[in-house]
PDB file of C-alpha atoms in Angstrom:
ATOM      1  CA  UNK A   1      91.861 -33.502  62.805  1.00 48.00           C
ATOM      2  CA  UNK A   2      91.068 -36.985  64.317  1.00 51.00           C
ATOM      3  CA  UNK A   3      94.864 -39.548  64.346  1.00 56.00           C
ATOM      4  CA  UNK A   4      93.092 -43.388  64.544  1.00 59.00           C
ATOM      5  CA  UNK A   5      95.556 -46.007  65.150  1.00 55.00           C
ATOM      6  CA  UNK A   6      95.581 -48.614  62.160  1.00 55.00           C
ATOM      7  CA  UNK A   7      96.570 -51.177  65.191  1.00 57.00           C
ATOM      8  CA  UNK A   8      94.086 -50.268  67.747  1.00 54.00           C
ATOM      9  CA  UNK A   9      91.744 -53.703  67.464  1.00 56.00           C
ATOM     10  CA  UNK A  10      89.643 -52.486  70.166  1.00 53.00           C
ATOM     11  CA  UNK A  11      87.920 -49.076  69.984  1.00 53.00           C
ATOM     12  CA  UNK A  12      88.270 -47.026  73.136  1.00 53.00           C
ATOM     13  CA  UNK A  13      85.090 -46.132  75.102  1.00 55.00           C
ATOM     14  CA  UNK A  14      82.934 -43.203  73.536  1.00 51.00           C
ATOM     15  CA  UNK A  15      85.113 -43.619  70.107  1.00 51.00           C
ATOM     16  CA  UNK A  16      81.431 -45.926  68.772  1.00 49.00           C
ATOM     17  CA  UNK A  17      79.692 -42.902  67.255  1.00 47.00           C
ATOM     18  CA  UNK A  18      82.318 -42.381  64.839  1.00 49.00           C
ATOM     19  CA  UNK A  19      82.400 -44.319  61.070  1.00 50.00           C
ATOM     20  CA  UNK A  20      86.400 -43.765  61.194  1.00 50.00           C
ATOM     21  CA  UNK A  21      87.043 -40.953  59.058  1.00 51.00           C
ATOM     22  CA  UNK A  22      86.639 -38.363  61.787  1.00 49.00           C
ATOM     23  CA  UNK A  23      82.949 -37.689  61.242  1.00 49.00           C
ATOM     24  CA  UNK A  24      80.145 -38.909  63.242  1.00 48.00           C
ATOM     25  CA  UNK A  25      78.498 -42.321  61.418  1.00 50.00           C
ATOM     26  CA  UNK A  26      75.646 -41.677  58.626  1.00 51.00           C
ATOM     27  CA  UNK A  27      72.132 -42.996  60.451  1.00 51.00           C
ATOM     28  CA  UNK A  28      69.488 -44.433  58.131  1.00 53.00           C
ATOM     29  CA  UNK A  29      65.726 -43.579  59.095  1.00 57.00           C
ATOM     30  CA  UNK A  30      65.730 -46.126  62.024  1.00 59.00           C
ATOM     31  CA  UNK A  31      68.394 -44.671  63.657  1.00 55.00           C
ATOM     32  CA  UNK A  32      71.130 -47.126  62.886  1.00 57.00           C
ATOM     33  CA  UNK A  33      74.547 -46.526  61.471  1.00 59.00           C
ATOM     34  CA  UNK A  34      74.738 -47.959  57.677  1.00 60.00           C
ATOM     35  CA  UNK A  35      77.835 -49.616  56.775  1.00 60.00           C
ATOM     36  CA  UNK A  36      80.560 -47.540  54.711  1.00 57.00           C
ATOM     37  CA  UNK A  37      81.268 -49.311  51.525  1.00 66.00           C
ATOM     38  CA  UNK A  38      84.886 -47.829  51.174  1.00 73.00           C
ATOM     39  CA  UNK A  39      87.321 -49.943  54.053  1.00 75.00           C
ATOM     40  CA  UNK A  40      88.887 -47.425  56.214  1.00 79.00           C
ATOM     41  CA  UNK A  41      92.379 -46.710  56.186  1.00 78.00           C
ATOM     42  CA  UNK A  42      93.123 -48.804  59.367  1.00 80.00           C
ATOM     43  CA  UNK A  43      91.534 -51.719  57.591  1.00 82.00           C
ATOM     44  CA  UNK A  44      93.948 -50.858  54.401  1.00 81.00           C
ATOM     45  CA  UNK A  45      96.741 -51.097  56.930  1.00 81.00           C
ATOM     46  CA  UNK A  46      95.589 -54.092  58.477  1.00 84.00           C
ATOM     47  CA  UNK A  47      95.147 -55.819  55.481  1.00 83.00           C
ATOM     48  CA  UNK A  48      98.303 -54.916  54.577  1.00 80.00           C
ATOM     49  CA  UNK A  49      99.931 -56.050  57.690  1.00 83.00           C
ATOM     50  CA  UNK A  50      98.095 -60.094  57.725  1.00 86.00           C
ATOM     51  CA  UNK A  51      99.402 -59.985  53.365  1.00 84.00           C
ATOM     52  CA  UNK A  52     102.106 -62.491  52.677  1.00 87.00           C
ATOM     53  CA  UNK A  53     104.008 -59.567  50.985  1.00 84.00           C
ATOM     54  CA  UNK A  54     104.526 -57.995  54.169  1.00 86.00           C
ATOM     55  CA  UNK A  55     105.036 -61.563  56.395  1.00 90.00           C
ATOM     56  CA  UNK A  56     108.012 -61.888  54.065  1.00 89.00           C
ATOM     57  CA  UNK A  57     109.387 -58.828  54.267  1.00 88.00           C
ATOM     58  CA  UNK A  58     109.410 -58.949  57.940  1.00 90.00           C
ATOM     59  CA  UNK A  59     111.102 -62.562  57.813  1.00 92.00           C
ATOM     60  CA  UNK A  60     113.179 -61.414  55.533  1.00 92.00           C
ATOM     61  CA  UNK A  61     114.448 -58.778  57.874  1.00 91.00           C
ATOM     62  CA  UNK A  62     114.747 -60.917  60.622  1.00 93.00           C
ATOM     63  CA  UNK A  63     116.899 -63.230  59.342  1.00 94.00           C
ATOM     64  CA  UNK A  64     119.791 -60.506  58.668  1.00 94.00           C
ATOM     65  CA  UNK A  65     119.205 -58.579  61.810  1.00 94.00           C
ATOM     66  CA  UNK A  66     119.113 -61.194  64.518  1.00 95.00           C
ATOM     67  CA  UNK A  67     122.016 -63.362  63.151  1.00 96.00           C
ATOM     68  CA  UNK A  68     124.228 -60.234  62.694  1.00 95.00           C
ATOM     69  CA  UNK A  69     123.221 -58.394  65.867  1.00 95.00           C
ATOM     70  CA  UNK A  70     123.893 -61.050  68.221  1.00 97.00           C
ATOM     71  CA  UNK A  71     127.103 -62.236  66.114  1.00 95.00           C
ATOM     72  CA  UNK A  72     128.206 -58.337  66.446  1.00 95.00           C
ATOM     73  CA  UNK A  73     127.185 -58.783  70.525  1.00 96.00           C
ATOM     74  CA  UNK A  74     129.179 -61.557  70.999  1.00 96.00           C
ATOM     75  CA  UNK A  75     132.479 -60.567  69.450  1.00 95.00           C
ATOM     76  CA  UNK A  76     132.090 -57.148  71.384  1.00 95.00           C
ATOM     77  CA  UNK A  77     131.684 -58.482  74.677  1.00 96.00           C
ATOM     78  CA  UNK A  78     134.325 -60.989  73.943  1.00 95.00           C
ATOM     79  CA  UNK A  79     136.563 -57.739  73.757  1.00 95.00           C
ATOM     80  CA  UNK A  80     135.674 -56.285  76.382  1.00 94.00           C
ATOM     81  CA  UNK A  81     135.757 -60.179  78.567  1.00 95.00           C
ATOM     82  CA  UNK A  82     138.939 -60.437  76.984  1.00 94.00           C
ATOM     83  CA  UNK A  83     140.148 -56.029  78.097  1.00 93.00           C
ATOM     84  CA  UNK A  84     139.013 -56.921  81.879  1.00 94.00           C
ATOM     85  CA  UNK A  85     140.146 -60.905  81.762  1.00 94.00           C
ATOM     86  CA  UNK A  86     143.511 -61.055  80.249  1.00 93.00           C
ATOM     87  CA  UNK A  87     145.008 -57.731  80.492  1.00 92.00           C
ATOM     88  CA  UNK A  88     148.373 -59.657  79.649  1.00 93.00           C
ATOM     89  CA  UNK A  89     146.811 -61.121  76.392  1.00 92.00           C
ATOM     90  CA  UNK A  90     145.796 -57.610  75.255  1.00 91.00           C
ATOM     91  CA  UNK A  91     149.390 -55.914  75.948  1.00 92.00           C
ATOM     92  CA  UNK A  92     150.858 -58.685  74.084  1.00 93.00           C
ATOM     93  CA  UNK A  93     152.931 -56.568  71.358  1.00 91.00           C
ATOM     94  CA  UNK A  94     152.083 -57.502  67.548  1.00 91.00           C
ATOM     95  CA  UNK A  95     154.048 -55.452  65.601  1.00 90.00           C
ATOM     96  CA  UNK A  96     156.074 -52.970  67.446  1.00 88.00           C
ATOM     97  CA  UNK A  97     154.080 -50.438  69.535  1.00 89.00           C
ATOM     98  CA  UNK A  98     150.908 -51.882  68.169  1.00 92.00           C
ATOM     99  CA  UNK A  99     149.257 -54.683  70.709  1.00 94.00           C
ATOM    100  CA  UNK A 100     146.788 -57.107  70.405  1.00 94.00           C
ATOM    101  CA  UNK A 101     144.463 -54.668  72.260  1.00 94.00           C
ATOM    102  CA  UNK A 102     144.641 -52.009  69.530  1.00 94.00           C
ATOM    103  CA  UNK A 103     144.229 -54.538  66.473  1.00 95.00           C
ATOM    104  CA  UNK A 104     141.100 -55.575  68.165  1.00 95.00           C
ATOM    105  CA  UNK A 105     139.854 -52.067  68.579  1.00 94.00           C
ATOM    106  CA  UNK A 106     140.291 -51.336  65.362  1.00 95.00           C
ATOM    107  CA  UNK A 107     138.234 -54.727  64.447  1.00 95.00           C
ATOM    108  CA  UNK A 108     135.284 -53.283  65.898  1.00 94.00           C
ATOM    109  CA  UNK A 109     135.730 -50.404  63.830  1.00 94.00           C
ATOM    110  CA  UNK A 110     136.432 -52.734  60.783  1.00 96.00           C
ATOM    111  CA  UNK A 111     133.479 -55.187  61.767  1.00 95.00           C
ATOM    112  CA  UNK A 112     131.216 -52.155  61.901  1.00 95.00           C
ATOM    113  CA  UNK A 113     131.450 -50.467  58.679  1.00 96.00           C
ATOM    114  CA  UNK A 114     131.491 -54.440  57.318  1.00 96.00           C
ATOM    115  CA  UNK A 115     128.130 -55.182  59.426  1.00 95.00           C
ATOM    116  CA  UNK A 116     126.549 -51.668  58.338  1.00 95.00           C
ATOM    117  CA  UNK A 117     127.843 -52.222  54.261  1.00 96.00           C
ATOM    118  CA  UNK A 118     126.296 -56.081  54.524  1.00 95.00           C
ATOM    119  CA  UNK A 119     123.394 -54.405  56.151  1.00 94.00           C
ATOM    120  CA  UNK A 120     122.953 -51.646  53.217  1.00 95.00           C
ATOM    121  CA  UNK A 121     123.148 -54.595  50.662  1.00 95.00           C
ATOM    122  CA  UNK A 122     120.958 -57.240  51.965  1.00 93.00           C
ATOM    123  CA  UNK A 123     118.472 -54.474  52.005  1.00 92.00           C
ATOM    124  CA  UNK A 124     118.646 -53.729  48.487  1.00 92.00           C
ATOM    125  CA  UNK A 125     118.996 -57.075  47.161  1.00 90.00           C
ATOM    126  CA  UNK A 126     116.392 -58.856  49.087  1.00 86.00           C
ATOM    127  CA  UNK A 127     113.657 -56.179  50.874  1.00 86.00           C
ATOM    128  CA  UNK A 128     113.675 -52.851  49.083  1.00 85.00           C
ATOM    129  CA  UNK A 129     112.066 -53.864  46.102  1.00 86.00           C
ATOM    130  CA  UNK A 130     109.112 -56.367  48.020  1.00 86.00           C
ATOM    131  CA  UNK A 131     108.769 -53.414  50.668  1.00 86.00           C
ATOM    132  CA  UNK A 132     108.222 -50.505  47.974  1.00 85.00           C
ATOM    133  CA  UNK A 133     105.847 -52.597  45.865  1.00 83.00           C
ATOM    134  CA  UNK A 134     103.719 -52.607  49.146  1.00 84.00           C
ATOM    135  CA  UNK A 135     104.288 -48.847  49.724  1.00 86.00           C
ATOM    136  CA  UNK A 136     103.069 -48.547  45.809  1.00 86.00           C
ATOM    137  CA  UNK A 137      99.996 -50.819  46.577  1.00 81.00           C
ATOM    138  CA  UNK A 138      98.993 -49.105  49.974  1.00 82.00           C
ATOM    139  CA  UNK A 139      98.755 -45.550  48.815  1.00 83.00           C
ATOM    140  CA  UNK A 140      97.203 -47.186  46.018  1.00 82.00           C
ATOM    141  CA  UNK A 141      94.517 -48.386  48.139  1.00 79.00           C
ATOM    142  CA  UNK A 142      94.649 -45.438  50.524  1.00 81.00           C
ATOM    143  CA  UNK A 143      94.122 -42.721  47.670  1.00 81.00           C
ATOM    144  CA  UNK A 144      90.956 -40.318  47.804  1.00 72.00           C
ATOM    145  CA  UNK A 145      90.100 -41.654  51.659  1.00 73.00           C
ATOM    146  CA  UNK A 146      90.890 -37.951  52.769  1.00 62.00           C
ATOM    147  CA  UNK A 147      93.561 -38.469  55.031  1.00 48.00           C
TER     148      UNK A 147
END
């Protein structure tokens, strides 16, 4: 069983002889390959990959995940700036054996599960549906190639 990769835009060196399913290339009585009608599963994919569909899904991700990630960076490392900076700050006592150290700490924790649920819903609401219609529409296209 022959793995192409559906991103490789250049084919490696003694890879020619081969129409992409596996198989050597049908030759016509002059000797030359003739064109499969059928596109290839790489050209499915890449197809697939230039569509709007998927350009919008992959903004559409980026615009949760970078925002959030550094935001979740930044208050982390201010914890730990403010753990190694202002050890007095942190020991400061809140409410009675509890510091400000500990309410941070348990921030984190809070900020996480808050980050992951935000996370989980974006998802849903804006991404799931978009990305499974292109799932749908792939296999779609991919069906009966023999892969």
């Amino acid at each position: 069983m022959r793995l192409d990769d559906p991103w490789d835009d250049v084919p490696a060196p003694g890879r020619g002889d081969q129409d992409g399913t596996g198989g050597a290339a049908a030759l016509d009585a002059s000797g030359a390959a003739e064109p499969d009608p059928r596109p290839s599963a790489a050209d499915i994919y890449l197809e697939v990959h230039r569509s709007d569909a998927f350009r919008e899904v992959r903004r559409r991700y980026r615009r949760f995940v970078a925002p959030a990630a550094l935001a979740f960076l930044l208050w982390y490392l201010a914890y730990v700036v403010a753990a190694t900076t202002a050890p007095a700050l942190m020991a400061r006592p809140v409410a009675g054996a509890v510091n400000v150290a500990m309410v941070a700490g348990l921030g984190q924790f809070l900020t996480t599960f808050l980050l992951t649920w935000a996370y989980a819903r974006h998802a849903r609401l804006r991404r799931d549906r978009a990305a499974l219609d292109l799932r749908w529409d792939t296999q779609e296209m991919t069906r009966g190639l023999g892969r």
